[in-house]
Amino acid sequence: MTTPADRLTSYSRSGLTFDVRDEGPADGPVVVLLHGFPQDSRSWDHLAPLLHARGFRTVAPDQRGYSPGARPKARWAYRGSELAADTVALIDTLGVGKVHLVGHDWGAAVAWQVAAERPDLLDTVTTVSVPHPLAFIKAMVTSTQGLKSWYMGAFQLPFVPEKILASSSLGEKFLVSSGQTPENARRDLNAMLAPGRLRGGLNWYRAMWMTKPNPAAARVTVPTLHVWSDGDAAIGPKGSALTPAFVDGPYRFEVLRGVSHWIPDEAPTELDRLLGEHFSS
């Protein structure tokens, strides 16, 4: 019988402590779930039980800026190299060998980097909504993606984004306009009001210019599933169309029709089916 002591509730790296939700069959293959902005590990609440029913153990951290013990103030602390290293440390702490890595939104960006830099740690990688980072950059200048990503520039402003998102009415309006339900928008915004958490989440955007992409080190060789939804208000189709050029391993691309950006909340059954097929293949 599994006891609470057998579960990972937190792990540490470089003086920071990350909260973890470790659920499902304790002896099952591990699926590491990485959330995006402005969510936390609860964004997987609808998907995780479906994976448990398939026999998988899910491990979902509250990432840098979200866990109370991991909210550094400086924006440079949120560089992509640090975010990826946090996930590598989690996998090392688990000590189970290779894992299946799944990321949504910013979690997908981290998953892409881990897959490129540490393929030895992964059985598969699944990226939800966000395409390969170099494909995304190219899409920014060759399609309407730059217009869709206007908020990334707005988030560079000091203090103003915090004030807007901390306002229950304005913050909720922003998230609902992107496809979230009012209930989920309130869930995520209320959690972001914890001291330092909103600044930490926004610092992911503010640090994105501090890492120069290295195309030679960005090739992905592990089996890859990329899932995009055609109702995504933030991510257009161009980045996904360009993504195969950066994947050398087995690659599968799936489009969820009529689904918004918030795939794990909105379409967990469809995502579970795709993951089950991907993991078994």
Tab-separated table of C-alpha atoms in Angstrom:
chain	number	residue	atom	x	y	z
A	1	MET	CA	0.000	0.000	0.000
A	2	THR	CA	1.253	3.464	-0.871
A	3	THR	CA	1.680	5.824	2.074
A	4	PRO	CA	2.011	9.615	2.057
A	5	ALA	CA	5.698	9.160	2.813
A	6	ASP	CA	6.139	7.471	-0.563
A	7	ARG	CA	4.946	10.571	-2.395
A	8	LEU	CA	7.063	13.492	-3.505
A	9	THR	CA	5.582	16.661	-2.027
A	10	SER	CA	8.468	19.012	-2.782
A	11	TYR	CA	12.007	19.171	-4.123
A	12	SER	CA	14.815	21.716	-3.975
A	13	ARG	CA	17.272	23.285	-6.373
A	14	SER	CA	19.723	26.161	-5.853
A	15	GLY	CA	18.114	27.225	-2.583
A	16	LEU	CA	14.570	27.172	-3.962
A	17	THR	CA	11.845	24.739	-2.896
A	18	PHE	CA	9.150	23.643	-5.332
A	19	ASP	CA	5.774	22.196	-4.327
A	20	VAL	CA	4.767	19.011	-6.150
A	21	ARG	CA	1.543	17.061	-6.628
A	22	ASP	CA	2.430	13.371	-6.941
A	23	GLU	CA	-0.656	11.263	-7.688
A	24	GLY	CA	-1.836	8.057	-9.308
A	25	PRO	CA	-0.357	4.528	-9.146
A	26	ALA	CA	2.932	4.816	-7.283
A	27	ASP	CA	4.568	2.138	-9.415
A	28	GLY	CA	3.222	3.404	-12.737
A	29	PRO	CA	5.263	5.028	-15.500
A	30	VAL	CA	5.775	8.690	-14.595
A	31	VAL	CA	4.235	11.591	-16.495
A	32	VAL	CA	5.648	14.991	-15.493
A	33	LEU	CA	3.106	17.773	-16.107
A	34	LEU	CA	4.290	21.384	-16.526
A	35	HIS	CA	1.688	24.155	-16.258
A	36	GLY	CA	1.655	27.552	-17.961
A	37	PHE	CA	0.705	31.150	-17.127
A	38	PRO	CA	-1.188	32.167	-15.047
A	39	GLN	CA	-1.988	28.679	-13.803
A	40	ASP	CA	-0.419	26.136	-11.480
A	41	SER	CA	-0.511	22.359	-11.025
A	42	ARG	CA	-4.293	22.463	-10.583
A	43	SER	CA	-4.622	23.078	-14.313
A	44	TRP	CA	-4.128	19.314	-14.698
A	45	ASP	CA	-6.983	18.359	-12.346
A	46	HIS	CA	-9.227	17.120	-15.160
A	47	LEU	CA	-6.508	15.278	-17.076
A	48	ALA	CA	-4.562	13.614	-14.263
A	49	PRO	CA	-7.339	11.191	-13.135
A	50	LEU	CA	-7.714	9.981	-16.717
A	51	LEU	CA	-3.995	9.219	-16.869
A	52	HIS	CA	-4.206	7.469	-13.498
A	53	ALA	CA	-6.927	5.221	-14.917
A	54	ARG	CA	-4.436	4.240	-17.628
A	55	GLY	CA	-1.928	3.247	-14.952
A	56	PHE	CA	0.296	6.328	-15.067
A	57	ARG	CA	1.687	8.219	-12.099
A	58	THR	CA	1.489	11.993	-12.541
A	59	VAL	CA	3.951	14.449	-11.024
A	60	ALA	CA	2.945	18.105	-11.391
A	61	PRO	CA	5.131	20.837	-9.870
A	62	ASP	CA	4.187	24.422	-9.142
A	63	GLN	CA	7.006	25.960	-11.130
A	64	ARG	CA	9.388	28.834	-10.482
A	65	GLY	CA	7.502	31.945	-9.434
A	66	TYR	CA	4.463	29.903	-8.396
A	67	SER	CA	5.682	27.790	-5.472
A	68	PRO	CA	5.943	29.937	-2.303
A	69	GLY	CA	9.515	28.765	-1.742
A	70	ALA	CA	10.623	29.493	-5.302
A	71	ARG	CA	9.815	33.118	-6.093
A	72	PRO	CA	13.080	34.975	-6.766
A	73	LYS	CA	12.577	38.672	-7.473
A	74	ALA	CA	15.071	39.273	-10.281
A	75	ARG	CA	13.775	38.732	-13.789
A	76	TRP	CA	17.076	37.172	-14.912
A	77	ALA	CA	16.326	34.287	-12.524
A	78	TYR	CA	13.556	33.239	-14.931
A	79	ARG	CA	15.757	32.605	-17.977
A	80	GLY	CA	14.921	29.533	-19.998
A	81	SER	CA	18.060	27.773	-18.815
A	82	GLU	CA	16.914	28.089	-15.194
A	83	LEU	CA	13.380	26.924	-15.945
A	84	ALA	CA	14.636	23.848	-17.786
A	85	ALA	CA	17.140	23.079	-15.035
A	86	ASP	CA	14.283	23.109	-12.499
A	87	THR	CA	12.541	20.337	-14.441
A	88	VAL	CA	15.749	18.353	-14.849
A	89	ALA	CA	16.244	18.549	-11.072
A	90	LEU	CA	12.706	17.252	-10.528
A	91	ILE	CA	13.287	14.259	-12.807
A	92	ASP	CA	16.602	13.549	-11.091
A	93	THR	CA	14.913	13.739	-7.689
A	94	LEU	CA	12.263	11.244	-8.764
A	95	GLY	CA	14.996	8.739	-9.569
A	96	VAL	CA	12.758	6.613	-11.794
A	97	GLY	CA	14.754	6.771	-14.997
A	98	LYS	CA	13.054	8.178	-18.069
A	99	VAL	CA	9.685	9.956	-17.870
A	100	HIS	CA	7.011	11.206	-20.215
A	101	LEU	CA	7.144	15.020	-20.211
A	102	VAL	CA	4.010	17.068	-20.963
A	103	GLY	CA	3.841	20.863	-20.954
A	104	HIS	CA	1.130	23.405	-21.695
A	105	ASP	CA	1.670	27.072	-22.586
A	106	TRP	CA	4.924	28.174	-20.894
A	107	GLY	CA	5.262	24.609	-19.629
A	108	ALA	CA	5.462	23.557	-23.279
A	109	ALA	CA	8.355	25.973	-23.862
A	110	VAL	CA	10.209	24.362	-20.956
A	111	ALA	CA	9.385	20.891	-22.272
A	112	TRP	CA	10.829	21.754	-25.687
A	113	GLN	CA	14.088	22.899	-24.099
A	114	VAL	CA	14.419	19.872	-21.823
A	115	ALA	CA	13.712	17.538	-24.750
A	116	ALA	CA	16.423	19.213	-26.840
A	117	GLU	CA	19.044	19.385	-24.110
A	118	ARG	CA	18.372	16.223	-22.088
A	119	PRO	CA	16.804	13.547	-24.309
A	120	ASP	CA	18.388	10.934	-22.053
A	121	LEU	CA	15.763	11.766	-19.401
A	122	LEU	CA	12.674	11.325	-21.576
A	123	ASP	CA	10.668	8.526	-23.132
A	124	THR	CA	8.455	11.050	-24.927
A	125	VAL	CA	7.665	14.753	-24.950
A	126	THR	CA	4.254	16.335	-25.534
A	127	THR	CA	3.845	20.059	-26.083
A	128	VAL	CA	0.365	21.542	-25.798
A	129	SER	CA	-0.505	24.828	-27.552
A	130	VAL	CA	3.008	26.305	-27.851
A	131	PRO	CA	5.159	25.234	-30.842
A	132	HIS	CA	8.918	24.793	-30.903
A	133	PRO	CA	10.528	28.052	-29.670
A	134	LEU	CA	12.473	28.674	-32.887
A	135	ALA	CA	9.355	27.986	-34.943
A	136	PHE	CA	7.470	30.446	-32.751
A	137	ILE	CA	10.109	33.144	-33.266
A	138	LYS	CA	9.984	32.636	-37.018
A	139	ALA	CA	6.180	32.754	-36.960
A	140	MET	CA	6.342	36.082	-35.126
A	141	VAL	CA	7.852	37.745	-38.202
A	142	THR	CA	6.221	35.727	-40.985
A	143	SER	CA	2.565	35.641	-39.901
A	144	THR	CA	-0.005	37.312	-37.674
A	145	GLN	CA	1.595	35.692	-34.625
A	146	GLY	CA	3.265	38.970	-33.703
A	147	LEU	CA	-0.153	40.625	-33.422
A	148	LYS	CA	-1.555	37.737	-31.395
A	149	SER	CA	1.388	38.055	-29.006
A	150	TRP	CA	0.867	41.758	-28.250
A	151	TYR	CA	0.482	40.991	-24.549
A	152	MET	CA	4.076	39.719	-24.372
A	153	GLY	CA	5.259	43.242	-25.088
A	154	ALA	CA	2.755	44.729	-22.668
A	155	PHE	CA	3.974	42.407	-19.919
A	156	GLN	CA	7.450	43.995	-20.171
A	157	LEU	CA	6.118	47.152	-18.508
A	158	PRO	CA	6.912	47.453	-14.804
A	159	PHE	CA	4.042	47.344	-12.295
A	160	VAL	CA	1.224	48.001	-14.797
A	161	PRO	CA	0.533	44.347	-15.751
A	162	GLU	CA	0.506	43.395	-12.060
A	163	LYS	CA	-2.110	46.066	-11.328
A	164	ILE	CA	-4.312	45.051	-14.249
A	165	LEU	CA	-4.219	41.322	-13.551
A	166	ALA	CA	-4.672	41.889	-9.817
A	167	SER	CA	-7.934	43.661	-10.585
A	168	SER	CA	-10.624	40.997	-10.398
A	169	SER	CA	-12.728	42.568	-13.154
A	170	LEU	CA	-9.948	43.446	-15.624
A	171	GLY	CA	-7.959	40.270	-15.033
A	172	GLU	CA	-11.020	38.080	-15.429
A	173	LYS	CA	-12.044	39.920	-18.589
A	174	PHE	CA	-8.570	39.338	-20.080
A	175	LEU	CA	-8.629	35.589	-19.375
A	176	VAL	CA	-12.254	35.038	-20.372
A	177	SER	CA	-11.575	36.803	-23.679
A	178	SER	CA	-8.932	34.137	-24.347
A	179	GLY	CA	-11.418	31.321	-23.845
A	180	GLN	CA	-11.269	30.556	-20.133
A	181	THR	CA	-14.487	30.054	-18.210
A	182	PRO	CA	-15.187	32.722	-15.570
A	183	GLU	CA	-14.859	30.040	-12.885
A	184	ASN	CA	-11.388	28.955	-14.019
A	185	ALA	CA	-10.304	32.565	-14.521
A	186	ARG	CA	-11.222	33.359	-10.906
A	187	ARG	CA	-9.478	30.182	-9.720
A	188	ASP	CA	-6.218	31.179	-11.391
A	189	LEU	CA	-6.359	34.898	-10.617
A	190	ASN	CA	-7.146	34.381	-6.919
A	191	ALA	CA	-4.108	32.126	-6.592
A	192	MET	CA	-1.917	34.697	-8.366
A	193	LEU	CA	-2.658	37.275	-5.659
A	194	ALA	CA	-0.298	35.528	-3.220
A	195	PRO	CA	2.731	37.742	-2.413
A	196	GLY	CA	5.303	37.669	-5.198
A	197	ARG	CA	3.441	35.160	-7.330
A	198	LEU	CA	2.076	37.478	-9.997
A	199	ARG	CA	5.459	39.142	-10.418
A	200	GLY	CA	7.078	35.699	-10.639
A	201	GLY	CA	4.704	34.546	-13.365
A	202	LEU	CA	5.189	37.736	-15.368
A	203	ASN	CA	8.961	37.418	-15.042
A	204	TRP	CA	8.819	34.386	-17.342
A	205	TYR	CA	7.870	36.868	-20.076
A	206	ARG	CA	10.280	39.544	-18.908
A	207	ALA	CA	13.228	37.151	-19.048
A	208	MET	CA	12.436	35.644	-22.430
A	209	TRP	CA	14.734	38.119	-24.179
A	210	MET	CA	17.694	37.153	-21.978
A	211	THR	CA	18.398	33.816	-23.660
A	212	LYS	CA	19.707	33.789	-27.221
A	213	PRO	CA	18.355	30.726	-29.071
A	214	ASN	CA	20.961	28.285	-30.327
A	215	PRO	CA	19.554	26.427	-33.367
A	216	ALA	CA	22.318	23.829	-33.234
A	217	ALA	CA	21.307	22.881	-29.694
A	218	ALA	CA	17.552	22.980	-30.249
A	219	ARG	CA	17.004	19.798	-32.253
A	220	VAL	CA	14.520	17.383	-30.665
A	221	THR	CA	15.156	13.668	-31.149
A	222	VAL	CA	12.747	12.047	-28.665
A	223	PRO	CA	9.267	10.947	-29.851
A	224	THR	CA	7.216	14.151	-29.952
A	225	LEU	CA	3.503	14.924	-29.908
A	226	HIS	CA	2.446	18.512	-30.518
A	227	VAL	CA	-1.189	19.454	-29.848
A	228	TRP	CA	-2.693	22.744	-30.971
A	229	SER	CA	-6.307	23.976	-30.953
A	230	ASP	CA	-7.846	26.081	-33.705
A	231	GLY	CA	-9.710	28.249	-31.195
A	232	ASP	CA	-6.467	29.471	-29.617
A	233	ALA	CA	-6.563	33.268	-29.402
A	234	ALA	CA	-2.889	33.533	-28.438
A	235	ILE	CA	-1.156	31.010	-30.704
A	236	GLY	CA	-1.797	30.911	-34.442
A	237	PRO	CA	-1.199	27.971	-36.810
A	238	LYS	CA	2.067	29.174	-38.346
A	239	GLY	CA	4.325	28.108	-35.465
A	240	SER	CA	2.930	24.593	-35.514
A	241	ALA	CA	3.368	24.429	-39.289
A	242	LEU	CA	7.055	25.343	-38.884
A	243	THR	CA	7.723	23.029	-35.920
A	244	PRO	CA	8.530	19.787	-37.825
A	245	ALA	CA	11.691	21.430	-39.180
A	246	PHE	CA	13.129	21.316	-35.644
A	247	VAL	CA	12.172	17.740	-34.739
A	248	ASP	CA	14.407	14.898	-35.903
A	249	GLY	CA	12.668	12.126	-33.979
A	250	PRO	CA	9.217	10.573	-34.521
A	251	TYR	CA	6.704	13.418	-34.695
A	252	ARG	CA	2.907	13.640	-34.530
A	253	PHE	CA	0.792	16.780	-34.809
A	254	GLU	CA	-2.855	16.947	-33.772
A	255	VAL	CA	-5.385	19.776	-34.012
A	256	LEU	CA	-8.339	19.992	-31.615
A	257	ARG	CA	-11.224	21.686	-33.399
A	258	GLY	CA	-13.316	24.307	-31.645
A	259	VAL	CA	-11.151	24.297	-28.505
A	260	SER	CA	-9.562	27.397	-26.963
A	261	HIS	CA	-6.011	27.839	-25.691
A	262	TRP	CA	-6.898	26.195	-22.374
A	263	ILE	CA	-6.772	22.613	-23.630
A	264	PRO	CA	-6.125	20.737	-20.331
A	265	ASP	CA	-9.164	22.412	-18.741
A	266	GLU	CA	-11.416	22.358	-21.782
A	267	ALA	CA	-10.579	19.099	-23.592
A	268	PRO	CA	-9.017	16.678	-21.090
A	269	THR	CA	-10.677	13.599	-22.612
A	270	GLU	CA	-9.328	14.332	-26.082
A	271	LEU	CA	-5.883	15.125	-24.686
A	272	ASP	CA	-5.881	11.926	-22.610
A	273	ARG	CA	-6.673	9.866	-25.715
A	274	LEU	CA	-3.805	11.440	-27.640
A	275	LEU	CA	-1.396	10.967	-24.754
A	276	GLY	CA	-2.400	7.329	-24.334
A	277	GLU	CA	-1.667	6.679	-28.003
A	278	HIS	CA	1.582	8.645	-27.886
A	279	PHE	CA	2.926	6.950	-24.758
A	280	SER	CA	2.139	3.460	-26.033
A	281	SER	CA	3.673	4.068	-29.450
